[in-house]
Amino acid sequence: MSQSTDPASSFLKDQVGIDENLHAGIFVALQTVYGKQIEVSHLKSFGIEGLKALAESVKLEQRDRPRSNHRPFKMIHFRIPHHKSAFDLPWRLGDSILDVAKSPDGALLLGEYMEGTCGGQKSCCTCHVYLDEKLLSLVPPPDKGELDMLDLAYEPNMESRLGCQIRLTPDLLQQIDNDSPVTVTIPADVNNVWT
Amino acid sequence: MSALLCRVSRLRLQPSVRLSSFIYSLKFDLTHVPSRKTLLVNRKCFSSYKIAIVGSGPAGCYSAKYLKSSLDKQQHRAQIDVIERLPTPFGLVRYGVAPDHPEVKNVQNDFAALFEGTDESMETVNVRFLGNVKVGWDVTVTELRSIYDVVLLAYGCESDRRLILPGSHLPQILSAREFVAWYNGHPDFVHVGEQVSKALQVTAADTVESVRNAHVVVIGHGNVALDCARILAKGGQNLHDTDIASHTFPVIGGGISRISVIGRRGPIQGAFTIKEIRELVRLQREGYGTSFRVSPQELKAGMNESSLQEMEGLAGRPKQRICDLLQKAAASASETSECEKRVDLRFFLKPLRFETKEDDPSRLSAVICEKTALRGEPGRQKAIGTGEYESLYADLVLVSIGYKGTALRGVEPFFDEEIGIVRNRNGKVDHSNDFECGLYVAGWLKRGPSGIIGTNIPDAKDTVASIMQDLQVTKPRVQRAGDIDSILAERKIQVVVWEDYKRLDDYEQTHKRSDNQPREKVVSIKLQLEAALKFY
């Protein structure tokens, strides 16, 4: 779907700052009000704050709705050094690393290592992982909120990220080699707030 | 099928065996009917461990979760009863987490999944919620130990570390724990509102929007202290769309004009975390009409040699980031415009006594503090008095120097009164064989009142590992002095089971003051029970 040439999509992305993967959901919602074709004028009359709020609820809806398994994916090689185990799991387009841990296959293997207590809202550090160098260089750097939570994590280092913030985008999908899978390492413990 | 039933009835099965699950296990193998000998040998697979967890907060729920998965993996059958004093589960997740931190409460969904509709005949490990049952009154720990195989104490900290100073008995001095429980609608702390109202001298002229012209001093440098400051600064009305209790509105109104958070040591030693500091710094920018102040001199004093060493390396990075944030806040203070409300984060102040008003010795007037300086090695610095004093005007004081555990009857022999925890080794409490029932502990009652919700994850895993180790060599007990359901029924205790709580949960989510609220909490036990136990 080439939404990049669509003026409404560009408006949402550039003027309002809403991520591309939420555009489809927003258009569907607005179609109930404005009919099939969503124009920039429709978006403007909805208001910037209104569009942002709509984006948030689309985000939540996407998070809660079961995702199709027939999406393109890359393999992640998970390592758990302190339990001497390693295994591979599919990382599907649109999912975060925490989503992988919560998927039916992932839950069996990773469930107890990545609780995701706050549900992916950067309000805990139970999805703390160490990324390999390659992946670390490809993903956008952490923002202050994520860094604040990493401060509370168990033995954070320069490769530390919150799994809920590392998402497989269409761009990232292109940039990951099929030959060298991504490696994600699970820290030896969870939550060591200094006390 | 009836032929099989006849066979079963001739066997002497333990009372705890569920006939339905026995039949179910044969359901898919009707062609091969086990011989009587096989069935007798397999008997031990069918008897259940009975486990009681006292407390349904994060410690109790994570323990239940990991116990269930460990028992499932080893194919043991078990019944886990999570016994809770209040009609509502989840402990501090409901009554401790601040109303403006709703995402932290998401963990309730994970915990709810434990109790959700488990079909008893299908599950090998069944987890039940038994609310409104007060262990220590309705049933004692000793009685629990005579009917269960395992008793796990996870009831947290219900008291405070005390600050005993001249004047600390004054009614205008409260523990932060009580204040937090009050704004979070805890049924046992509704009375705190009147105390706060009197301290702030709220009159009929004060509306729910107006700022209260008063000074509040919060003593302590942890996240609870910062939560109190932030809630007081925002005020009830600004939190209208949260689950803050409605009874806060007439009391704290549009917020308090002057709030000081004080502690004995410096910014590097503070127990608070950066997220909560950031929220205070951002109050003005986010439209709460509150400026945030920290003293450049105090920050400088906090950068002594030992403190600089405490900030080094990866381990020191969190402290470094807090320091950077506070320095930026101190530098930009001159740029911020005057606000009606102000929060001061103060360091190096040790409270010595509480002074009363000259014309009214029943009213607090000020907190007299001694200025301190840091002495000692990195990681072990102490605050030493300097002989200089400062008087902080105060209408209300919230003491936030730590929660503290208490001992239920039957637990005293194992309780450390000074620290307020139950003595244990990896969560195992009683190493004697006085009961046919192991005693364990998890959560704050085990390690002290520190950490965040997630800190209970490794804590619970540690205790569960101890329990599983012991269960390897223990079969479910044969002699039980009864079962919990009969005992509670006999004593006419109105147990709130999970289905009942869901009714109350639904009520709270449908009887809201605002559509954007997650829920409007019911703040009396009586009304909670009415909503929960109503039969339609």
XYZ file of C-alpha atoms in Angstrom:
731
model
C 0.000 0.000 0.000
C 1.668 3.199 -1.119
C 0.385 5.612 1.420
C 3.462 7.788 1.171
C 2.047 9.679 -1.815
C -1.381 10.141 -0.186
C -1.697 13.772 1.061
C -3.826 12.746 4.037
C -1.207 10.257 5.154
C 1.570 12.805 4.693
C -0.415 15.284 6.745
C -0.786 12.802 9.577
C 2.885 11.930 9.462
C 4.427 15.361 8.962
C 1.999 17.848 10.504
C 0.618 15.827 13.391
C 3.541 13.453 13.922
C 1.598 10.204 13.927
C 3.406 6.977 13.089
C 2.631 5.372 9.727
C 1.465 2.058 11.122
C -1.433 3.863 12.839
C -2.687 5.656 9.720
C -4.834 2.797 8.443
C -6.622 2.489 11.790
C -7.267 6.237 11.929
C -8.721 6.309 8.400
C -11.036 3.408 9.202
C -12.298 5.240 12.291
C -12.788 8.524 10.423
C -14.587 6.804 7.544
C -17.531 6.235 9.866
C -17.831 10.019 10.122
C -16.674 11.381 6.800
C -17.285 8.541 4.322
C -14.925 6.567 2.080
C -12.418 9.200 1.044
C -10.525 10.931 3.843
C -9.163 14.312 2.827
C -6.775 16.636 4.597
C -9.700 18.969 5.294
C -11.438 16.166 7.201
C -8.334 15.644 9.284
C -8.005 19.327 10.027
C -11.606 19.639 11.128
C -11.070 16.760 13.535
C -8.389 18.817 15.234
C -4.761 18.055 16.078
C -5.503 17.001 19.665
C -8.417 14.895 18.467
C -6.199 13.128 15.929
C -3.546 12.470 18.548
C -6.112 10.988 20.911
C -7.493 8.863 18.076
C -3.957 7.656 17.326
C -3.542 6.577 20.954
C -6.704 4.493 20.928
C -5.771 2.923 17.581
C -2.452 2.024 19.167
C -4.162 0.352 22.107
C -6.602 -1.430 19.848
C -3.771 -2.788 17.738
C -1.995 -3.914 20.858
C -5.003 -5.816 22.162
C -6.252 -7.301 18.923
C -4.714 -10.704 18.082
C -2.274 -10.206 15.220
C -2.214 -12.381 12.149
C 0.574 -14.944 11.936
C 0.924 -14.522 8.199
C 3.185 -11.528 8.362
C 6.745 -11.296 7.125
C 9.235 -12.007 9.895
C 12.875 -12.335 10.827
C 14.248 -14.829 13.317
C 15.572 -13.715 16.688
C 18.117 -15.929 18.398
C 17.411 -15.608 22.128
C 20.200 -16.455 24.552
C 19.742 -17.067 28.260
C 23.329 -17.445 29.534
C 22.451 -17.911 33.205
C 20.239 -20.888 32.350
C 22.496 -22.101 29.516
C 19.700 -22.111 26.997
C 19.165 -20.630 23.554
C 16.405 -20.844 20.999
C 14.982 -19.087 17.967
C 11.629 -17.352 17.685
C 9.994 -15.482 14.793
C 9.843 -11.693 15.052
C 6.840 -10.600 13.034
C 6.407 -7.277 11.278
C 4.876 -4.747 13.665
C 5.734 -6.659 16.847
C 8.039 -5.508 19.608
C 10.470 -7.905 21.269
C 8.068 -7.998 24.233
C 5.274 -9.044 21.831
C 7.484 -11.982 20.808
C 7.814 -12.969 24.477
C 4.048 -12.775 24.873
C 3.183 -14.681 21.701
C 1.893 -18.258 22.162
C 5.255 -19.810 21.223
C 7.267 -17.147 22.945
C 5.308 -17.338 26.188
C 6.334 -20.953 26.757
C 10.014 -20.167 26.389
C 10.298 -16.548 27.479
C 7.203 -15.839 29.547
C 8.909 -15.892 32.911
C 11.933 -13.937 31.752
C 10.042 -10.984 30.321
C 6.992 -10.256 32.439
C 6.187 -6.926 30.789
C 4.517 -5.826 34.003
C 3.410 -2.405 32.770
C 2.160 -3.672 29.411
C 4.790 -1.922 27.311
C 4.300 1.641 28.579
C 7.903 2.396 29.611
C 6.832 2.207 33.266
C 8.868 -0.771 34.435
C 12.019 -2.592 33.355
C 10.848 -6.188 33.314
C 11.348 -6.448 29.534
C 15.008 -5.424 29.795
C 17.203 -7.149 27.163
C 20.713 -6.812 25.743
C 20.748 -6.333 21.937
C 23.536 -7.381 19.598
C 25.656 -4.619 18.095
C 24.061 -4.795 14.671
C 20.477 -4.473 15.899
C 21.470 -1.776 18.374
C 22.863 0.315 15.541
C 19.749 -0.096 13.392
C 17.090 0.906 15.911
C 16.376 4.497 16.989
C 18.127 5.432 20.258
C 16.214 5.313 23.552
C 14.356 8.412 24.715
C 14.536 9.816 28.254
C 11.557 7.761 29.430
C 13.216 4.526 28.344
C 16.569 5.538 29.826
C 14.825 6.335 33.116
C 13.484 2.794 33.285
C 16.789 1.228 32.182
C 18.345 2.955 35.195
C 16.282 0.619 37.370
C 17.116 -2.557 35.460
C 19.382 -5.401 36.507
C 22.988 -4.746 35.422
C 22.219 -2.413 32.516
C 25.030 -1.893 30.005
C 25.544 -0.098 26.716
C 23.559 -2.756 24.853
C 20.547 -2.505 27.155
C 17.119 -1.675 25.772
C 13.535 -2.188 26.833
C 12.114 -5.002 24.704
C 8.768 -3.230 24.430
C 10.401 -0.317 22.596
C 12.178 -2.342 19.913
C 9.676 -2.834 17.125
C 10.115 -4.524 13.734
C 9.237 -1.813 11.251
C 9.131 -2.259 7.439
C 12.499 -0.420 7.228
C 14.106 -2.619 9.849
C 12.766 -5.698 8.085
C 14.723 -4.679 4.963
C 17.902 -3.997 6.867
C 18.183 -7.280 8.748
C 20.129 -9.972 6.910
C 18.483 -13.331 6.430
C 21.882 -14.939 6.902
C 22.801 -13.480 10.268
C 19.873 -13.587 12.668
C 19.439 -10.989 15.331
C 20.674 -12.035 18.800
C 18.909 -10.890 21.956
C 20.349 -11.803 25.345
C 18.271 -12.076 28.515
C 19.874 -10.568 31.641
C 20.539 -12.803 34.622
C 17.908 -11.207 36.828
C 15.106 -8.694 36.872
C 14.878 -5.381 38.644
C 17.721 -4.493 40.852
C 16.756 -1.077 42.167
C 19.745 0.017 44.179
C 18.943 -0.327 47.844
C -18.879 -45.804 31.015
C -20.964 -47.211 33.900
C -18.756 -50.297 34.015
C -15.803 -48.069 34.689
C -17.660 -46.221 37.420
C -18.295 -49.504 39.246
C -14.621 -50.298 39.139
C -13.718 -46.922 40.561
C -16.115 -47.174 43.486
C -14.479 -50.334 44.758
C -11.188 -48.571 45.290
C -10.410 -46.733 48.459
C -9.575 -43.312 47.176
C -8.481 -40.345 49.237
C -11.289 -37.806 49.815
C -9.373 -35.161 47.923
C -9.468 -37.110 44.676
C -11.821 -35.544 42.208
C -13.871 -38.272 40.613
C -14.619 -36.116 37.611
C -10.960 -35.513 36.872
C -10.261 -39.191 37.329
C -12.879 -40.047 34.733
C -11.554 -37.280 32.503
C -8.088 -38.760 32.608
C -9.514 -42.029 31.354
C -11.683 -40.300 28.786
C -9.230 -40.554 25.966
C -8.067 -44.041 26.749
C -11.226 -46.113 27.086
C -9.737 -49.020 25.189
C -7.102 -49.546 27.812
C -8.644 -49.806 31.259
C -5.915 -49.696 33.911
C -5.755 -52.656 36.240
C -6.587 -52.170 39.892
C -2.914 -52.395 40.759
C -2.025 -49.632 38.310
C -4.716 -47.411 39.716
C -3.490 -47.877 43.274
C 0.085 -47.098 42.258
C -1.055 -43.997 40.410
C -3.002 -42.818 43.442
C -0.357 -40.372 44.633
C -0.676 -38.430 41.377
C -4.224 -37.610 42.249
C -3.854 -36.150 45.716
C -3.411 -32.400 45.831
C -1.060 -30.191 47.721
C -2.933 -27.493 49.558
C -1.154 -24.163 49.648
C -2.219 -20.973 51.397
C -0.805 -17.583 50.452
C -1.604 -14.805 52.918
C -1.908 -11.562 50.956
C -2.883 -10.885 47.344
C -0.497 -8.051 46.494
C 2.389 -8.354 44.002
C 4.318 -10.683 46.329
C 1.372 -13.045 46.808
C 0.321 -12.987 43.165
C 3.779 -13.493 41.681
C 4.325 -16.305 44.180
C 1.038 -17.903 43.121
C 1.998 -17.491 39.471
C 5.416 -19.111 39.781
C 4.195 -21.812 42.160
C 1.490 -22.732 39.689
C 3.898 -22.947 36.788
C 6.470 -24.945 38.783
C 3.832 -27.383 40.036
C 2.348 -27.687 36.530
C 5.762 -28.510 35.094
C 6.277 -31.280 37.624
C 2.711 -32.479 37.153
C 1.787 -32.092 40.792
C -1.822 -31.398 41.631
C -2.417 -28.466 43.921
C -4.970 -26.074 45.247
C -3.560 -22.610 45.940
C -5.729 -20.349 48.109
C -4.744 -16.672 48.055
C -6.264 -15.304 51.263
C -6.786 -11.534 51.441
C -7.932 -9.373 54.343
C -9.794 -6.875 52.164
C -12.623 -7.638 49.736
C -10.366 -6.320 46.952
C -7.172 -8.005 45.704
C -3.778 -6.685 44.594
C -2.630 -4.833 47.693
C -0.458 -1.792 46.993
C -1.131 -1.977 43.268
C -4.613 -0.745 44.158
C -3.840 1.248 47.293
C -0.215 2.351 46.907
C 0.485 3.196 43.268
C -0.323 6.850 42.620
C -3.520 7.602 40.657
C -1.531 9.429 37.976
C 0.518 6.274 37.297
C -2.240 4.113 35.796
C 0.095 2.186 33.483
C 1.888 0.753 36.531
C -1.444 -0.824 37.505
C -1.571 -2.842 34.268
C 0.023 -5.703 36.164
C -3.446 -6.342 37.653
C -4.420 -7.933 34.339
C -1.628 -10.499 34.670
C -2.687 -11.243 38.234
C -6.375 -11.481 37.309
C -5.516 -14.178 34.761
C -4.421 -16.375 37.692
C -7.874 -16.379 39.223
C -9.956 -16.349 36.064
C -12.349 -19.221 35.512
C -10.190 -22.296 35.962
C -12.191 -25.420 35.308
C -11.253 -27.409 38.377
C -11.476 -30.784 36.713
C -9.148 -29.770 33.878
C -6.477 -27.895 35.777
C -3.920 -29.700 37.845
C -3.176 -26.510 39.777
C -6.146 -24.366 40.741
C -5.690 -20.845 42.176
C -8.509 -19.339 44.232
C -9.053 -15.860 45.627
C -10.563 -15.754 49.137
C -11.201 -12.102 50.019
C -12.559 -10.487 53.177
C -10.840 -13.146 55.271
C -8.685 -11.702 58.040
C -5.853 -14.050 58.892
C -5.136 -13.557 62.580
C -8.825 -12.947 63.405
C -11.153 -15.050 61.226
C -8.598 -17.835 61.065
C -5.143 -17.960 62.633
C -1.770 -18.763 61.092
C -1.568 -21.770 63.396
C -4.920 -23.049 62.130
C -3.775 -22.541 58.537
C -0.705 -24.586 59.303
C -2.905 -27.433 60.498
C -4.938 -27.646 57.303
C -2.468 -26.741 54.535
C 0.797 -28.264 53.301
C 2.387 -24.872 52.723
C 1.652 -21.441 54.191
C 3.316 -18.488 52.453
C 3.180 -15.107 54.195
C 3.001 -12.232 51.725
C 1.033 -9.608 53.619
C 3.569 -6.842 53.270
C 4.056 -3.914 55.620
C 1.105 -2.477 57.472
C 2.970 -0.096 59.730
C 5.620 2.636 59.641
C 9.148 3.300 60.685
C 8.569 5.829 63.410
C 10.156 9.246 63.703
C 10.116 9.839 67.452
C 10.889 13.491 68.089
C 9.530 16.106 70.470
C 6.122 17.028 69.103
C 5.701 14.010 66.815
C 2.406 13.155 68.536
C 0.712 16.289 67.123
C -2.399 15.590 65.034
C -0.951 17.563 62.117
C 1.801 14.959 61.688
C 0.829 11.878 59.679
C 2.609 8.970 58.130
C 2.873 9.169 54.345
C 1.580 5.611 54.195
C -1.722 6.698 55.747
C -1.933 9.722 53.465
C -1.350 7.595 50.359
C -3.897 5.015 51.517
C -6.375 7.873 52.033
C -6.041 9.441 48.589
C -6.196 5.976 47.076
C -9.523 5.277 48.791
C -8.426 2.551 51.221
C -11.495 1.788 53.390
C -9.467 1.762 56.629
C -8.115 5.284 56.083
C -11.125 7.380 55.238
C -10.766 9.177 58.599
C -7.417 10.660 57.497
C -9.298 13.210 55.396
C -10.621 15.020 58.425
C -7.153 15.137 59.970
C -5.668 16.614 56.791
C -8.546 19.033 56.417
C -8.068 20.379 59.945
C -4.292 20.652 59.499
C -4.726 22.622 56.271
C -7.505 24.652 57.923
C -9.884 24.048 55.047
C -13.021 26.159 55.502
C -16.411 26.362 53.819
C -15.019 29.203 51.733
C -12.526 26.837 50.062
C -13.851 25.361 46.848
C -12.767 22.138 45.140
C -10.804 24.217 42.626
C -9.052 26.701 44.888
C -5.453 26.307 45.942
C -4.989 25.749 49.674
C -2.721 28.363 51.141
C -0.666 26.106 53.359
C 2.781 24.653 53.951
C 3.282 20.919 53.816
C 6.609 19.349 54.755
C 7.250 15.813 53.537
C 10.082 14.121 55.421
C 11.866 11.495 53.325
C 13.658 11.078 50.025
C 11.947 8.045 48.498
C 9.355 7.692 45.750
C 6.520 7.663 48.269
C 7.607 11.138 49.444
C 7.720 12.390 45.846
C 4.324 10.826 45.090
C 2.820 12.697 48.064
C 4.389 15.972 46.921
C 3.174 15.513 43.371
C -0.389 14.625 44.327
C -0.526 17.561 46.762
C 0.805 19.875 44.054
C -1.587 18.711 41.353
C -4.617 18.759 43.625
C -7.755 16.654 43.470
C -9.437 18.437 40.571
C -6.497 17.967 38.230
C -6.710 14.268 38.940
C -10.426 14.127 38.203
C -9.905 11.639 35.375
C -7.901 9.224 37.521
C -9.027 6.742 40.147
C -8.132 9.093 43.003
C -10.789 8.914 45.727
C -13.465 11.609 45.406
C -13.173 12.453 49.100
C -9.848 14.149 48.341
C -11.480 16.949 46.342
C -12.900 19.056 49.187
C -9.706 18.575 51.178
C -6.776 19.208 48.834
C -8.840 21.137 46.309
C -6.731 22.742 43.595
C -3.520 21.756 45.340
C -1.288 23.100 48.108
C 0.683 26.325 47.694
C 3.968 25.304 49.386
C 5.376 21.803 49.583
C 8.868 20.980 50.819
C 10.378 17.531 50.548
C 13.299 17.219 52.953
C 15.929 14.574 53.674
C 19.109 14.232 55.692
C 21.540 13.385 52.920
C 22.249 14.609 49.400
C 20.805 14.093 45.911
C 23.086 11.135 45.153
C 21.952 9.259 48.246
C 18.239 9.826 47.690
C 16.186 6.658 47.316
C 13.904 8.273 44.719
C 14.136 7.315 41.042
C 14.535 9.656 38.101
C 11.071 9.218 36.620
C 9.438 10.700 39.722
C 11.904 13.617 39.821
C 11.206 14.324 36.166
C 7.483 14.470 36.878
C 8.058 17.178 39.497
C 10.337 19.160 37.183
C 7.665 19.000 34.458
C 4.724 20.095 36.599
C 4.899 23.698 35.439
C 5.400 22.862 31.768
C 2.430 20.502 31.929
C 0.093 23.180 33.213
C -0.249 22.312 36.896
C 0.707 25.826 37.997
C 3.538 24.501 40.153
C 7.182 25.505 40.001
C 9.943 23.157 41.122
C 12.912 24.424 43.084
C 16.199 22.876 44.137
C 18.996 24.848 45.734
C 22.250 25.171 43.726
C 24.179 25.360 47.024
C 22.643 22.151 48.286
C 23.389 20.432 44.960
C 26.977 21.596 45.168
C 27.307 20.316 48.728
C 26.019 16.996 47.420
C 28.962 16.628 45.052
C 31.577 15.804 47.671
C 34.348 13.345 46.870
C 32.579 10.223 48.098
C 29.392 11.147 46.261
C 31.299 11.711 43.011
C 32.688 8.211 43.386
C 29.168 6.882 43.949
C 28.284 8.290 40.518
C 31.075 6.556 38.646
C 30.751 3.862 36.031
C 27.728 2.052 34.689
C 26.458 1.357 38.195
C 26.577 5.067 38.922
C 24.821 6.082 35.726
C 21.339 6.318 37.255
C 22.709 8.641 39.936
C 24.582 10.698 37.356
C 21.414 11.198 35.344
C 19.484 12.332 38.412
C 22.243 14.790 39.214
C 22.233 16.187 35.669
C 18.466 16.580 35.762
C 18.529 18.414 39.095
C 21.335 20.709 37.973
C 19.418 21.627 34.855
C 16.366 22.321 37.013
C 18.397 24.518 39.365
C 19.897 26.456 36.463
C 16.594 27.158 34.736
C 14.820 28.234 37.941
C 15.382 31.896 37.210
C 13.708 31.511 33.830
C 10.478 30.034 35.163
C 7.688 32.458 35.944
C 6.126 32.656 39.361
C 3.480 30.042 40.029
C 0.791 29.908 42.648
C 2.198 26.593 43.895
C 5.738 25.499 44.566
C 7.585 22.282 45.376
C 11.039 22.554 46.984
C 13.287 19.498 46.999
C 15.636 20.098 49.950
C 18.753 18.264 51.072
C 20.949 18.074 54.177
C 18.127 18.799 56.612
C 17.646 16.596 59.658
C 14.423 17.188 61.642
C 15.050 17.701 65.370
C 11.659 18.674 66.758
C 8.222 19.955 65.904
C 7.277 23.364 67.293
C 3.793 24.401 68.212
C 2.089 27.749 67.869
C 2.589 30.128 70.762
C -1.123 30.804 71.115
C -2.197 27.195 70.499
C -0.003 24.325 71.730
C -2.215 21.808 69.937
C -1.228 23.171 66.537
C 1.986 22.554 64.654
C 3.836 25.655 63.532
C 7.238 24.558 62.288
C 9.740 21.746 61.793
C 13.100 22.658 63.331
C 15.930 21.063 61.360
C 19.665 20.857 61.726
C 21.741 21.302 58.582
C 23.952 18.315 57.879
C 27.076 17.430 55.933
C 28.175 14.105 54.491
C 30.995 12.100 56.010
C 32.227 8.649 55.132
C 33.257 6.251 52.420
C 31.344 5.949 49.145
C 28.238 3.843 49.684
C 28.338 4.365 53.440
C 28.134 8.094 53.928
C 26.359 9.456 56.964
C 24.758 12.835 57.588
C 26.522 14.656 60.432
C 25.013 17.706 62.161
C 26.784 21.008 61.509
C 25.345 23.071 64.366
C 23.436 25.307 61.968
C 19.657 25.267 62.105
C 16.718 26.029 59.867
C 13.074 26.416 60.779
C 10.543 25.250 58.170
C 7.074 26.619 58.528
C 4.549 23.741 58.419
C 0.795 23.219 58.696
C 0.973 19.522 57.852
C 3.861 17.054 58.004
C 3.963 13.721 56.173
C 6.593 11.339 57.506
C 7.850 9.129 54.707
C 10.842 7.281 56.129
C 9.725 3.745 55.355
C 6.927 1.248 55.789
C 7.377 -1.474 58.400
C 6.090 -5.019 58.774
C 4.128 -6.383 61.712
C 3.768 -9.891 63.126
C 0.520 -11.819 63.007
C -0.101 -14.106 65.959
C 1.765 -17.338 65.317
C 4.456 -15.464 63.412
C 6.063 -13.667 66.412
C 8.705 -16.349 67.052
C 10.106 -15.707 63.587
C 9.686 -11.932 63.476
C 12.511 -9.398 63.704
C 10.856 -6.542 65.578
C 13.590 -4.021 64.858
C 13.708 -4.326 61.078
C 10.103 -5.436 60.752
C 10.635 -8.545 58.639
C 10.157 -12.277 59.093
C 13.512 -13.997 59.447
C 14.062 -16.395 56.589
C 16.585 -18.104 54.381
C 15.615 -17.823 50.718
C 12.043 -17.377 51.853
C 11.929 -20.402 54.127
C 10.905 -19.425 57.649
C 10.345 -22.379 59.924
C 13.045 -25.042 59.811
C 11.571 -27.089 62.666
C 9.177 -29.928 62.011
C 6.610 -28.764 64.547
C 3.894 -28.629 61.924
C 3.343 -30.839 58.929
C 3.316 -27.576 57.041
C 6.186 -25.449 55.820
C 6.117 -21.703 56.532
C 7.516 -19.303 53.951
C 7.610 -15.589 53.254
C 7.788 -13.374 50.161
C 7.740 -9.672 49.340
C 8.268 -6.750 51.669
C 7.676 -8.910 54.715
C 10.702 -10.947 53.577
C 13.196 -8.387 52.408
C 11.957 -5.071 53.794
C 9.903 -2.313 52.197
C 11.998 -1.425 49.152
C 11.980 -1.890 45.431
C 9.203 -1.639 42.872
C 6.467 -4.030 41.779
C 8.877 -5.908 39.518
C 11.337 -6.466 42.370
C 8.884 -9.099 43.582
C 9.641 -11.196 40.495
C 13.068 -12.504 41.589
C 11.894 -12.420 45.221
C 8.930 -14.704 44.523
C 11.034 -17.005 42.333
C 13.493 -17.381 45.207
C 10.801 -18.355 47.721
C 9.032 -20.635 45.243
C 12.331 -22.447 44.601
C 12.598 -23.127 48.349
C 9.020 -24.401 48.459
C 9.519 -26.661 45.439
C 12.697 -28.058 46.948
C 10.791 -29.018 50.088
C 7.852 -30.455 48.153
C 10.216 -32.878 46.398
C 10.464 -34.769 49.656
C 6.986 -34.151 51.002
C 3.758 -35.734 49.885
C 0.438 -33.977 50.476
C -0.432 -34.530 54.112
C -2.932 -37.184 55.019
C -4.235 -35.646 58.260
C -5.841 -32.259 57.915
C -7.674 -30.526 60.764
C -10.396 -29.491 58.356
C -10.684 -27.392 55.268
C -10.796 -23.643 54.911
C -14.250 -23.460 53.325
C -15.969 -25.317 56.209
C -14.072 -23.368 58.850
C -15.009 -20.008 57.337
C -18.623 -21.070 56.788
C -18.868 -22.215 60.412
C -17.619 -18.838 61.559
C -20.063 -17.068 59.253
C -17.320 -15.217 57.362
C -18.577 -13.588 54.148
C -15.883 -14.770 51.776
C -15.444 -12.733 48.588
C -14.438 -15.147 45.839
C -13.141 -14.070 42.442
C -16.599 -13.978 40.835
C -17.768 -11.708 43.657
C -14.820 -9.368 43.242
C -15.579 -9.153 39.525
C -19.021 -7.842 40.389
C -17.448 -5.116 42.524
C -14.845 -4.451 39.825
C -17.607 -4.061 37.266
C -19.551 -1.768 39.602
C -16.522 0.492 40.068
C -15.980 0.664 36.328
C -19.589 1.532 35.570
C -20.411 4.003 38.366
C -17.809 6.636 37.547
C -17.706 10.391 38.089
C -15.959 10.826 34.743
C -15.953 8.747 31.566
C -12.183 8.945 31.401
C -11.605 7.495 34.835
C -10.500 3.868 34.972
C -12.826 3.357 37.965
C -14.483 5.139 40.890
C -13.385 3.254 43.982
C -15.920 2.204 46.568
C -14.375 3.345 49.846
C -16.316 1.466 52.480
C -16.026 -2.247 53.238
C -19.788 -2.458 53.778
C -20.574 -1.020 50.341
C -17.846 -3.119 48.720
C -19.404 -6.272 50.146
C -22.837 -5.179 49.020
C -21.642 -4.678 45.453
C -19.627 -7.902 45.482
C -22.047 -10.299 47.087
C -25.258 -9.052 45.496
C -27.187 -11.831 43.853
C -29.230 -10.780 40.857
